[in-house]
Coordinates of C-alpha atoms in Angstrom, one line a residue:
Chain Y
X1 CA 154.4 221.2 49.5
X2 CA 151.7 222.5 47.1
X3 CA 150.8 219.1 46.3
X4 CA 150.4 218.2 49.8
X5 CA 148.2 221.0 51.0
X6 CA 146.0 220.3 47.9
X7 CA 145.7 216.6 49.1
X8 CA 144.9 218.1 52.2
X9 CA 142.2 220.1 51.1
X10 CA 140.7 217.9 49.1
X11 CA 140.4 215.2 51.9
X12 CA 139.0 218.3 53.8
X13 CA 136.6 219.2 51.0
X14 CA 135.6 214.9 51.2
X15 CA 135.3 214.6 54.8
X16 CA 132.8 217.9 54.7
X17 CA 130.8 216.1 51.4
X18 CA 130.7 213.2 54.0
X19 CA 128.5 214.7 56.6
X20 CA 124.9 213.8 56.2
X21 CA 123.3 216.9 55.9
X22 CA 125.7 217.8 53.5
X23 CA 125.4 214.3 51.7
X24 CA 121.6 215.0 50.9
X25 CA 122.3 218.6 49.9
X26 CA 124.9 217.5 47.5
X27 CA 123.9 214.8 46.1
X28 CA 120.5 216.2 45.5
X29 CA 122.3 218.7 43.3
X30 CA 124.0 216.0 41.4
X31 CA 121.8 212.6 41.3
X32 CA 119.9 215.4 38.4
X33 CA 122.9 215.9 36.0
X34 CA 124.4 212.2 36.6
X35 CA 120.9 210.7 35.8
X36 CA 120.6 212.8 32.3
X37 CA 124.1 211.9 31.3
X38 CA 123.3 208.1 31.7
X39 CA 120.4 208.0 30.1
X40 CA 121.6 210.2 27.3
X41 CA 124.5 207.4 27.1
X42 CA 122.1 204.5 27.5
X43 CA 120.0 205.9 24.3
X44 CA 123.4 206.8 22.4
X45 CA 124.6 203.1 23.2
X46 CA 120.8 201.5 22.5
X47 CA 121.2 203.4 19.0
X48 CA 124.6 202.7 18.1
X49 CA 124.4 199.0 19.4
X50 CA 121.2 197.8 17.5
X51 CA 121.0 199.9 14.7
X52 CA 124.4 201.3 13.7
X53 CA 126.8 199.3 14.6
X54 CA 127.4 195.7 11.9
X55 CA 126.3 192.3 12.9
X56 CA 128.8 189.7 13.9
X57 CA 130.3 187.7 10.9
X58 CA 130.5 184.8 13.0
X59 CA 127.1 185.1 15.9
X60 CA 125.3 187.7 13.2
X61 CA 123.2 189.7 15.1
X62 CA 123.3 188.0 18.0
X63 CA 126.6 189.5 19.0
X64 CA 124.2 192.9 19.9
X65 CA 123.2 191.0 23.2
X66 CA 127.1 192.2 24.1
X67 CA 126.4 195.4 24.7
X68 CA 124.2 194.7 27.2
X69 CA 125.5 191.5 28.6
X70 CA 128.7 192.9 29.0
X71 CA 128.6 196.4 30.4
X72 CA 126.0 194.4 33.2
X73 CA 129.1 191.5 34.3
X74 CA 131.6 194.6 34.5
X75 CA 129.1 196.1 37.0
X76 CA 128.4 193.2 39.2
X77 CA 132.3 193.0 39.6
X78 CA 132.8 196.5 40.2
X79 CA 129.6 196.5 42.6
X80 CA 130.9 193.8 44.3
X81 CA 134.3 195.5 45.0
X82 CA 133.1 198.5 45.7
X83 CA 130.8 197.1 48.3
X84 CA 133.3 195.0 50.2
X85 CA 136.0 198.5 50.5
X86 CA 132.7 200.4 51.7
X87 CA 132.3 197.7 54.5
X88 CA 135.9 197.5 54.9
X89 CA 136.2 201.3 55.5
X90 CA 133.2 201.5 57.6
X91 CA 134.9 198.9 59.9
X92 CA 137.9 200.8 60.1
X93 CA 136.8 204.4 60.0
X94 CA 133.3 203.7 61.5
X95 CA 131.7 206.2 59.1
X96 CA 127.6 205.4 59.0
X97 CA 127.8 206.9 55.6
X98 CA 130.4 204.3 54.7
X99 CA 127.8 201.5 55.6
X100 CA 124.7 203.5 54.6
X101 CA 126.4 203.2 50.9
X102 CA 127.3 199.9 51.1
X103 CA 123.7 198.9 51.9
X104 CA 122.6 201.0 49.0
X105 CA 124.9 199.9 46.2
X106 CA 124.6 195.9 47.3
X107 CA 120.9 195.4 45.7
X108 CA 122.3 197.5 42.6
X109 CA 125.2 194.9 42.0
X110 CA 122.8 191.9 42.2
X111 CA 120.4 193.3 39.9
X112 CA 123.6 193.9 37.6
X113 CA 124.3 190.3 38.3
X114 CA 121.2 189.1 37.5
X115 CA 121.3 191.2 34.0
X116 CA 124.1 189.4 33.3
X117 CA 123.0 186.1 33.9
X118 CA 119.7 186.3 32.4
X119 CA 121.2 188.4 28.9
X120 CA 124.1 185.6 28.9
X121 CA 121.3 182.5 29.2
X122 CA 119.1 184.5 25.9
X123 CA 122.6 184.5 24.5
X124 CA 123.6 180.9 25.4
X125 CA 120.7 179.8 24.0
X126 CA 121.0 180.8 20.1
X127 CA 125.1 180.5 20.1
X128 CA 125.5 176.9 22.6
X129 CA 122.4 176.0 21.8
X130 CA 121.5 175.7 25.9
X131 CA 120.2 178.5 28.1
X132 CA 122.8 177.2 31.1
X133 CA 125.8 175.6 30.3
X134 CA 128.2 175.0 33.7
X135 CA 131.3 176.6 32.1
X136 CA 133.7 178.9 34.1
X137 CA 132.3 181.9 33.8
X138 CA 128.8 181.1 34.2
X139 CA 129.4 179.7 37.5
X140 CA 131.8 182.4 39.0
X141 CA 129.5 185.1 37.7
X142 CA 126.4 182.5 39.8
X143 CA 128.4 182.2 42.9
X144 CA 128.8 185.9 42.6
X145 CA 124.6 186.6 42.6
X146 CA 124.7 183.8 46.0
X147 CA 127.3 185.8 47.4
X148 CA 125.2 188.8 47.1
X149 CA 122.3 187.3 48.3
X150 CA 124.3 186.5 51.5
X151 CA 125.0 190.1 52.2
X152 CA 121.6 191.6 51.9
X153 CA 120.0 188.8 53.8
X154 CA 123.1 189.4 56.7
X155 CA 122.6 193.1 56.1
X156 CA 118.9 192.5 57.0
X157 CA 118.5 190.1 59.5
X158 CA 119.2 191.8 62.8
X159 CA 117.1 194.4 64.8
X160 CA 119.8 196.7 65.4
X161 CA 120.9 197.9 61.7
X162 CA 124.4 198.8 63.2
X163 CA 125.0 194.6 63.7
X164 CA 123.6 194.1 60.2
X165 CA 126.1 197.1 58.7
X166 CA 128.9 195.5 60.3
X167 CA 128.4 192.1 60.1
X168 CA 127.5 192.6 56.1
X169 CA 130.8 193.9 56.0
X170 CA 132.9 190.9 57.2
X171 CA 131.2 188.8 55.2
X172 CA 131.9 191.2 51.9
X173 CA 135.4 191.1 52.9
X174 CA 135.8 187.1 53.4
X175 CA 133.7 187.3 50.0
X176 CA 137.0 189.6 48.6
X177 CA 139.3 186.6 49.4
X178 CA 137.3 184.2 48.3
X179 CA 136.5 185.3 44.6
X180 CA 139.8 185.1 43.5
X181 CA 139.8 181.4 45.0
X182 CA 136.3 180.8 43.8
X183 CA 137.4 182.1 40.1
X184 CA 140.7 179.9 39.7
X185 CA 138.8 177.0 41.4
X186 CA 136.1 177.0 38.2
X187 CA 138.5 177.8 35.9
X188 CA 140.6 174.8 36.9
X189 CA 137.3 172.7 37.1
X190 CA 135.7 173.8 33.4
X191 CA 139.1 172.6 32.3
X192 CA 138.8 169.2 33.5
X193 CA 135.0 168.8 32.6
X194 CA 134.0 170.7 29.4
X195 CA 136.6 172.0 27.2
X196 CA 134.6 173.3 24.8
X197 CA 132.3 176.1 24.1
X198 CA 134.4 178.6 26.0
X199 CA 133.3 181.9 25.2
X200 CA 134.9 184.6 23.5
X201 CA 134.6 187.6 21.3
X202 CA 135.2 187.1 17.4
X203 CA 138.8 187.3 18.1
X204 CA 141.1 188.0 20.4
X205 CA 140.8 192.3 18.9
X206 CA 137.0 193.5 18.7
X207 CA 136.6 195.9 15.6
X208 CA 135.9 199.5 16.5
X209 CA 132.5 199.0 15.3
X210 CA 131.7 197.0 17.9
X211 CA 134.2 198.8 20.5
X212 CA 131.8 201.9 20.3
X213 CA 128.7 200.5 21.5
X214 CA 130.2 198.7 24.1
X215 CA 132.1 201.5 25.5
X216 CA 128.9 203.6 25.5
X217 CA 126.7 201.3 27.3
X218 CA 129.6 200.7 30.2
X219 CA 129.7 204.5 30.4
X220 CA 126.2 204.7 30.6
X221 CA 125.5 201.5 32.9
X222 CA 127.9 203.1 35.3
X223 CA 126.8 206.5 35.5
X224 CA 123.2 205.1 36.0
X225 CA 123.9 203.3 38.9
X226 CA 126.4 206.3 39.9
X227 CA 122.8 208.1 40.0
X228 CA 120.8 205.5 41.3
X229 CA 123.6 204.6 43.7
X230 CA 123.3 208.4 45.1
X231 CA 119.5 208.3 45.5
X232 CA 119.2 204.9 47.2
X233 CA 122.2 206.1 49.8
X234 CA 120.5 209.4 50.1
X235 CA 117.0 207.2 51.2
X236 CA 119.2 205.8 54.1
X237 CA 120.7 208.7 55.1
X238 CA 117.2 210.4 55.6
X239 CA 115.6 206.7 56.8
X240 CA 118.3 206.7 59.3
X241 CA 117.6 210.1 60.9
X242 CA 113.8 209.3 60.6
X243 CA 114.5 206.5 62.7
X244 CA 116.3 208.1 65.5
X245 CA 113.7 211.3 65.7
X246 CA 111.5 208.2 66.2
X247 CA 113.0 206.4 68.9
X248 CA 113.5 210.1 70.3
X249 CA 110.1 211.0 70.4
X250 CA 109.3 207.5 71.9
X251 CA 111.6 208.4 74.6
X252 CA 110.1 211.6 75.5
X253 CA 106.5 210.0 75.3
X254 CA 107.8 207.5 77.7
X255 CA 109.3 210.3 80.2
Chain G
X1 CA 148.2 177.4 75.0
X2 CA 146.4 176.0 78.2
X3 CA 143.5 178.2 77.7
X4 CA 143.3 177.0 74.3
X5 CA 143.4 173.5 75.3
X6 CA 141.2 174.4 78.0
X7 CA 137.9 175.5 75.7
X8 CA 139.2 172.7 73.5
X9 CA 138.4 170.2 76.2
X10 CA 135.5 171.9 77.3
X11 CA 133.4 171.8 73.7
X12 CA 134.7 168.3 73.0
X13 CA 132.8 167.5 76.4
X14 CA 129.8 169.2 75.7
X15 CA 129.9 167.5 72.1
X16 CA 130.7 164.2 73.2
X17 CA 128.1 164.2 76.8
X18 CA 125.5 165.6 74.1
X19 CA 126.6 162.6 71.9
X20 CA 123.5 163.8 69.5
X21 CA 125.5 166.3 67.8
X22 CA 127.8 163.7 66.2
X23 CA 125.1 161.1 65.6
X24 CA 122.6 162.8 64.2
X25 CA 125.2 164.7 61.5
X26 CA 126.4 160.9 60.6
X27 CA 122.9 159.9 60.5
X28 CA 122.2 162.9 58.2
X29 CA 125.3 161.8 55.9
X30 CA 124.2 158.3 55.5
X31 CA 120.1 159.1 54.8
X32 CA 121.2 161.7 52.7
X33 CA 123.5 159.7 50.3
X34 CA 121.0 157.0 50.3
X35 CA 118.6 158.9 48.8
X36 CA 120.7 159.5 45.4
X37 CA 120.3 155.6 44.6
X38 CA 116.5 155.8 45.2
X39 CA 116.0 158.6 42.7
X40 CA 119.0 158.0 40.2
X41 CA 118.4 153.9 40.2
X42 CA 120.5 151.8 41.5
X43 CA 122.9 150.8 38.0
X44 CA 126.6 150.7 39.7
X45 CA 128.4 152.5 36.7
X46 CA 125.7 155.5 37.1
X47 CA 126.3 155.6 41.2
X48 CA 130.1 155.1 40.9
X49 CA 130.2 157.9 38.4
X50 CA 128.3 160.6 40.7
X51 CA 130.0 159.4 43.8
X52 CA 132.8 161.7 44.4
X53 CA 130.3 164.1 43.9
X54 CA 127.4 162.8 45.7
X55 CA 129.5 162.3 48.8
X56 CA 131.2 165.7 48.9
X57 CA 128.3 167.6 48.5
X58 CA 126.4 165.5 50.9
X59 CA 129.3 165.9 53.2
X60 CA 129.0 169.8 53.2
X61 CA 125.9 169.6 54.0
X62 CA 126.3 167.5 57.3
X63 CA 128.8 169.8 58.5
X64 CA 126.7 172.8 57.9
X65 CA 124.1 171.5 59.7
X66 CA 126.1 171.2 62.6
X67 CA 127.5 175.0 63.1
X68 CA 124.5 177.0 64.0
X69 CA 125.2 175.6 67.4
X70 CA 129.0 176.4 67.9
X71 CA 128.6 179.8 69.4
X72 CA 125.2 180.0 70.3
X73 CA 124.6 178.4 73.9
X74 CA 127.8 180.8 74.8
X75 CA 126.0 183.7 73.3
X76 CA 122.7 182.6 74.8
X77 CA 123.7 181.7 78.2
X78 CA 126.5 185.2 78.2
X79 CA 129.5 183.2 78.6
X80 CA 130.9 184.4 75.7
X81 CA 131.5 188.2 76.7
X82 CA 133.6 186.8 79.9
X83 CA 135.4 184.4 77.2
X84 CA 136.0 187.4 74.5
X85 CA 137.8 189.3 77.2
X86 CA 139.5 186.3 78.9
X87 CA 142.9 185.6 78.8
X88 CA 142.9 183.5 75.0
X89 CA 142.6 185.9 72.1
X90 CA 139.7 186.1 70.0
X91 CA 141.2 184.5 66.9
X92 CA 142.7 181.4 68.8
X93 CA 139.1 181.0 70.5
X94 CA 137.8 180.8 67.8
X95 CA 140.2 178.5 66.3
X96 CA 139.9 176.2 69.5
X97 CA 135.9 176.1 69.2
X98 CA 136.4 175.1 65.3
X99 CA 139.1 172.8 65.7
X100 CA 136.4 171.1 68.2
X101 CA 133.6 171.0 65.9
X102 CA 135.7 169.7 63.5
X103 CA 136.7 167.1 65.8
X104 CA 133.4 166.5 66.8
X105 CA 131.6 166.2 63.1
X106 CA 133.8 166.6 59.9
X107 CA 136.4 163.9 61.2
X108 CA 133.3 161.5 62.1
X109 CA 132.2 162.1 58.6
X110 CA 135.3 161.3 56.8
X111 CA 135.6 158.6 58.2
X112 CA 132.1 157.4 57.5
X113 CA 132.6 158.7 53.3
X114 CA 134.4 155.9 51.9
X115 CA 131.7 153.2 53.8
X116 CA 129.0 155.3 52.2
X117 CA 131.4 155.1 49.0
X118 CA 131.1 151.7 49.0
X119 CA 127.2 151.8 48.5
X120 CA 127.8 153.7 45.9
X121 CA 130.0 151.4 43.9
X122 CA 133.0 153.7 44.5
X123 CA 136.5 151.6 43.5
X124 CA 138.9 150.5 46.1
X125 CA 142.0 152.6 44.4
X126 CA 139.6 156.1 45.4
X127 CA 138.9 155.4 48.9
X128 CA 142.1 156.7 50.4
X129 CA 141.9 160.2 48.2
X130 CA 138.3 160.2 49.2
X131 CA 139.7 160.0 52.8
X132 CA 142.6 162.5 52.3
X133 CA 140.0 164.9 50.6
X134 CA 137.8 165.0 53.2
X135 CA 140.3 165.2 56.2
X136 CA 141.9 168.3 54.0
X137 CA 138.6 169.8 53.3
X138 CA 136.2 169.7 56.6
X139 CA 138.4 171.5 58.5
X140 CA 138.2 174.6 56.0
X141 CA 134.1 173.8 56.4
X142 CA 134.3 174.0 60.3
X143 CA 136.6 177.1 59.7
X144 CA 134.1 179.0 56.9
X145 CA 131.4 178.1 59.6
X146 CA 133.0 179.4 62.3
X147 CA 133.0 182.9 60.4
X148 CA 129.5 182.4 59.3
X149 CA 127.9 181.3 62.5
X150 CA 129.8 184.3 64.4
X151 CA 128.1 186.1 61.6
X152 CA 124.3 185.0 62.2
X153 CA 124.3 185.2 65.9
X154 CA 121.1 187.0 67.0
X155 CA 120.1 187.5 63.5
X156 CA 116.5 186.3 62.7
X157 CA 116.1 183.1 60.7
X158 CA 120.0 182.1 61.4
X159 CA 119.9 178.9 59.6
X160 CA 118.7 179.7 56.3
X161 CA 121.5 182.8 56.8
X162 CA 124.0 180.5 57.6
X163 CA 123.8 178.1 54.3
X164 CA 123.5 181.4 52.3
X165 CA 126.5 182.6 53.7
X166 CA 128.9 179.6 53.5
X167 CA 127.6 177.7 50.5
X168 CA 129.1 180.1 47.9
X169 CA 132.5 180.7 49.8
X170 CA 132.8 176.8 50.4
X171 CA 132.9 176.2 46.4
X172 CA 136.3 176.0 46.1
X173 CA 136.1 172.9 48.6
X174 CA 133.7 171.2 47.1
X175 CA 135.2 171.5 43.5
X176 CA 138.7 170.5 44.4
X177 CA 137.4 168.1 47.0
X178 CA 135.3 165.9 44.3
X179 CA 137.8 166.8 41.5
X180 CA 140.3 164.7 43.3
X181 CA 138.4 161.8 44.2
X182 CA 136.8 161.8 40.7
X183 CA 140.9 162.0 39.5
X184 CA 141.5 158.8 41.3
X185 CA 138.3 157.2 40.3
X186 CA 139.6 157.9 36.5
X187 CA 142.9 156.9 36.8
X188 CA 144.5 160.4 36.7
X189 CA 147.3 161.8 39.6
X190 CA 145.0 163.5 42.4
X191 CA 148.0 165.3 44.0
X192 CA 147.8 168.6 42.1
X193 CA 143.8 169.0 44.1
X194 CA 144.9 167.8 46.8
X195 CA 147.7 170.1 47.1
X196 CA 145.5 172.9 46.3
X197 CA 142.4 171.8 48.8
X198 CA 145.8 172.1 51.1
X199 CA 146.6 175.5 50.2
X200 CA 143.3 176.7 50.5
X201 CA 143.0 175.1 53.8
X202 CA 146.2 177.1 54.9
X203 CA 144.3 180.3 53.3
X204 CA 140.9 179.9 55.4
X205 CA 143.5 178.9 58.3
X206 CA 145.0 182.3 58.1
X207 CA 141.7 184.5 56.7
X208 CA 138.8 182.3 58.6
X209 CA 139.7 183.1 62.6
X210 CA 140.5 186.7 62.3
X211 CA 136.8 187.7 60.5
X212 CA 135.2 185.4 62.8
X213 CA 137.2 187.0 65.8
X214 CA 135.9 190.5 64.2
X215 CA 132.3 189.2 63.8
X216 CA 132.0 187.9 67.3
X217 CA 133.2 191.4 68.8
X218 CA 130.8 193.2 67.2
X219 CA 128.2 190.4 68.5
X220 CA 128.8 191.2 71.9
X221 CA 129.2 194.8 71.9
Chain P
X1 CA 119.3 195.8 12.8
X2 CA 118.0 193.4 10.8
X3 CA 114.8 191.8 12.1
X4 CA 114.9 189.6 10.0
X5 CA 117.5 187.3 10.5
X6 CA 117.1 184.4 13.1
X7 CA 116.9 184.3 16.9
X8 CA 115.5 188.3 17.2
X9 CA 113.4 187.5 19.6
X10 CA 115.9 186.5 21.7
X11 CA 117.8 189.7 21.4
X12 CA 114.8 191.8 22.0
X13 CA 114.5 189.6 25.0
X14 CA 117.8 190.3 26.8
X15 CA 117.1 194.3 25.9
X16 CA 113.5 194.2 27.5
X17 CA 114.9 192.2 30.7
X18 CA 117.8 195.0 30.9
X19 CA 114.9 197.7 30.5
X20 CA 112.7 195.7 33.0
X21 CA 115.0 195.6 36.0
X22 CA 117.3 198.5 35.2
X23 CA 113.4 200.6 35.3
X24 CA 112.3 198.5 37.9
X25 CA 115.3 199.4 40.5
X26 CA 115.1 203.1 38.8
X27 CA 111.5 202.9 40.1
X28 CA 111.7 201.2 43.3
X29 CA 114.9 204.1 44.3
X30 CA 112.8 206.8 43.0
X31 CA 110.0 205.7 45.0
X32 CA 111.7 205.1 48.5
X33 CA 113.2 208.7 48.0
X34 CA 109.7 210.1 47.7
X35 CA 108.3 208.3 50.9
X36 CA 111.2 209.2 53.1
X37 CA 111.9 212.4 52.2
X38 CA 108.1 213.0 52.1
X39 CA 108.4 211.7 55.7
X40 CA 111.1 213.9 56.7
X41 CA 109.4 217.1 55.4
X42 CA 106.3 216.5 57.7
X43 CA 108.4 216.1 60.2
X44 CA 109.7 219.3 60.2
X45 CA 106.7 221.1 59.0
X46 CA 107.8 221.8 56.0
X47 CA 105.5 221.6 52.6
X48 CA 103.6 218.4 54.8
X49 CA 100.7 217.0 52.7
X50 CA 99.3 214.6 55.1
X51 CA 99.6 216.5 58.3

C-alpha cells in the first residue's frame, strides 16, 4: 500500500516536472550543478587517464585513446535508445515535451557517434595500421551515425514541426528493430570477410588501472550530455512558445 | 480481401499504363552496372569477383529510385484521406501498394540481375542464388520504402530524405543478399543467407506495414 | 604520460577532436539558450536589451 501511493506520488511529482513552465524552472536549477559535476569528472578522468593511470603492455600508450573512445560509443548507443523511447512515448502519450527531448538529445548522440568514429580511426591507425578498416564494429557504429543523420534530416524537413516530431519518431523506432538486425548482420559478414584484427581490450579482464579512468570518463561523458541534454530541451521548450506567441500575434495583426 | 485486391489492381494499372516506371528503373540497373567495367577495366576475374556486389548494390539503388512515387500522386491529388478511412486497414494498404511496387520494379529487376551478371563474368552455378536473393530481398526494399516514403511525404527535399532514411536500415539486405551470391560464386552452401535474407523478410513483413500505416496517419491528419 | 614514446600525436589528436566537438555542441547549446531566452524576456518586458 505504502509502496503504491509512493509510486503514485512520484508519477505525480514527474508529471508536474513535465509541464513546461515547470520544465524551464527546474531544469534551470539543475543544468548548474549537473554541468560542474561533469566537468569536475571530465578533468578527474583527463588526469587519471593520461597521466596516472599505466600504459598498455601490449598498445603502450596508445591504449589512453580508450578513455575517450569508449565512454563516446557507450553514448551513441545510449543516445540512440534513449531517443527512439522518447519518440515512442511521444506517440503514445502525445507529450510535446517527450518530442521536444527527443529533438534535443538526437544531435548529441551523433556528435557522440562521430567521437567515436573519428577517436577509433586515430586509434586504428597506430594499432591496424589503417585509419578505416570495414570490421564489425566499425560499420555498425557507421550505420549508426547514417541512421542519425536520417532522423535530424526527417525531424527537420517539414513546415509543421509536429509532422517532423512524429514522423522522426517512427523512423527511431523502425531504427530500434533494425540495429539488432543491422549488428548480427555485420557480425556475420566480418566473419566471412576479415577474420582478423578484431578488436579487443588486453584481455578478456581490464586491470583496475585502466578500469578507473574509464569509469570516470563514462560518468563524466554522461552527466555532460545530461547537462547539455537539459539546456538544448529547455531552447525548445522556450522556441516552441516563442513560436506560438508569434503566430498569435500574427493573428491578431490580421484581425 | 477484395479491397486489397482492388488497390492492388489499381497501382499495377497505373504502373503498367505509365509503363516508364518499370523501364526507366531497368534502364537505371543496366547503365548503372555498366559503368563498374568502365572504371574497374574490363579483366573477367576482377568483374566476376565484385559482381555479387556490384549487382546488389546497384539493385538497391533501382528500387529506391522508384518509391518516392508510391504514395505521392494519392497524397497530392487527396485520394489518400478517403483511402485511409475506407474500408481496407491501413497496414494491409499499405501492404497492397508495396506488394505492387514490388511487382512493378524489384521483380523486373531480378529478373534482369543474372543477364547483367553475365556481363560481369558471373558463373553459371551463381545465377539461380543470385535470382533467389533478389526475389527474397526486393520485396523487404519495396517494404523499408513503403515506411520511408510514408515518411517523406510533404517534407522538403523528399528524395535525398528518402535514401538517408532506407539506406542504413536496408544493410542487412544488401549484406546477406551479396553474401549469398558471393557463397555460390566460391563454392560454399548459400542456404544459411538465404534463410536469413528470409527471416528478415518475414521481420520487415511484420514491422514494415504497421510504421508505415502509423506514418501515413499522421501525414494526413 | 610519456611523450615520448611513438604515435603521441595521434593520442593528442583523438583528445583535441573530443575537446573540439564536445566544446563545440557545449557552445552551440549555450548559445541557442542565450538567444531564445533572450527572445522570451523581451517579450515579456522583462530585463529586454534590445527593446
Amino acid at each position: 500500500m505504502a509502496a503504491a501511493s509512493a509510486i503514485k506520488a512520484i508519477h505525480q511529482t514527474m508529471l508536474r516536472a513535465a509541464q513546461p513552465a515547470r520544465f524551464v524552472e527546474l531544469s534551470g536549477m539543475l543544468i548548474p550543478w549537473v554541468a560542474a559535476l561533469g566537468a569536475a569528472m571530465f578533468v578527474a578522468g583527463l588526469v587519471d587517464g593520461l597521466a596516472l593511470s599505466p600504459p598498455d603492455y601490449q598498445q603502450g600508450e596508445t591504449v589512453r585513446i580508450m578513455y575517450m573512445h569508449v565512454p563516446a560509443a557507450w553514448m551513441g548507443l545510449f543516445v540512440y535508445a534513449l531517443v527512439a523511447g522518447l519518440g515512442g512515448l511521444g506517440l503514445v502519450g502525445g507529450h510535446p515535451l517527450a518530442f521536444a527531448a527527443a529533438r534535443a538529445a538526437a544531435p548529441l548522440g551523433a556528435m557522440f557517434t562521430a567521437v567515436c568514429l573519428i577517436t577509433g580511426s586515430l586509434w586504428g591507425k597506430p594499432m591496424w595500421g589503417a585509419w578505416w578498416v570495414w570490421d564489425a564494429r566499425l560499420t555498425s557504429m557507421l550505420l549508426l551515425l547514417f541512421l542519425y543523420f536520417g532522423h535530424i534530416a526527417l525531424s527537420r524537413a517539414f513546415d509543421d514541426p509536429r509532422r517532423g516530431d512524429k514522423a522522426a519518431a517512427v523512423l527511431g523506432l523502425v531504427g530500434c528493430v533494425n540495429l539488432p538486425i543491422v549488428k548480427f548482420s555485420v557480425d556475420w559478414w566480418n566473419t566471412l570477410h576479415q577474420p582478423a584484427s578484431v578488436m579487443k581490450l588486453g584481455g578478456p579482464a581490464i586491470d583496475p588501472s585502466m578500469l578507473w579512468p574509464l569509469l570516470l570518463m563514462a560518468a563524466a561523458f554522461k552527466l555532460i550530455f545530461f547537462a547539455l541534454w537539459l539546456v538544448r530541451t529547455r531552447t525548445e521548450v522556450v522556441g516552441a512558445r516563442l513560436r506560438a506567441a508569434a503566430s498569435r500575434s500574427r493573428m491578431e495583426g490580421e484581425r | 480481401m477484395n479491397a486489397f485486391v482492388a488497390v492492388l489492381r489499381r497501382d499495377l494499372l497505373l504502373a503498367l499504363r505509365d509503363g516508364a516506371g518499370t523501364w526507366t528503373v531497368l534502364g537505371f540497373f543496366a547503365i548503372a552496372v555498366a559503368v563498374f567495367p568502365l572504371g574497374v577495366g574490363p579483366e573477367p576475374q576482377v568483374l566476376a569477383r565484385i559482381a555479387p556486389g556490384v549487382l546488389w548494390a546497384m539493385a538497391l539503388l533501382a528500387a529506391l529510385l522508384s518509391l518516392e512515387t508510391l504514395f505521392e500522386a494519392d497524397y497530392r491529388d487527396g485520394s489518400l484521406e478517403p483511402l485511409l478511412s475506407g474500408a481496407l486497414a491501413p497496414e494491409l494498404l499499405v501492404l497492397a501498394k508495396a506488394l505492387a511496387h514490388w511487382l512493378a520494379t524489384g521483380l523486373p529487376l531480378a529478373i534482369a540481375a543474372p543477364v547483367l551478371g553475365i556481363f560481369l563474368n558471373l558463373p553459371t552455378e551463381a545465377m539461380p542464388v543470385l535470382l533467389a536473393s533478389l526475389l527474397l530481398g526486393t520485396p523487404v526494399l519495396s517494404l523499408l520504402g513503403a515506411v520511408g516514403a510514408a515518411l517523406a511525404l510533404g517534407a522538403r527535399r523528399a528524395t535525398v530524405l528518402l535514401a538517408v532514411m532506407v539506406l542504413p536500415l536496408s544493410a542487412p539486405v544488401l549484406i546477406f543478399g551479396a553474401g549469398a551470391v558471393e557463397s555460390a560464386q566460391t563454392g560454399l552452401a548459400a542456404t544459411p543467407s538465404l534463410l536469413i535474407l528470409g527471416s528478415v523478410a518475414l521481420v520487415a513483413l511484420a514491422v514494415c506495414p504497421v510504421a508505415a500505416a502509423a506514418a501515413l496517419r499522421q501525414a494526413v491528419e | 604520460m610519456n611523450f615520448d614514446a611513438p604515435y603521441t600525436i595521434y593520442i593528442l589528436a583523438a583528445y583535441g577532436i573530443g575537446f573540439v566537438l564536445l566544446g563545440g555542441a557545449s557552445l552551440s547549446a549555450w548559445r541557442d539558450w542565450r538567444r531564445v531566452s533572450g527572445a522570451w524576456a523581451r517579450l515579456n518586458g522583462r530585463g529586454g536589451r534590445g527593446s
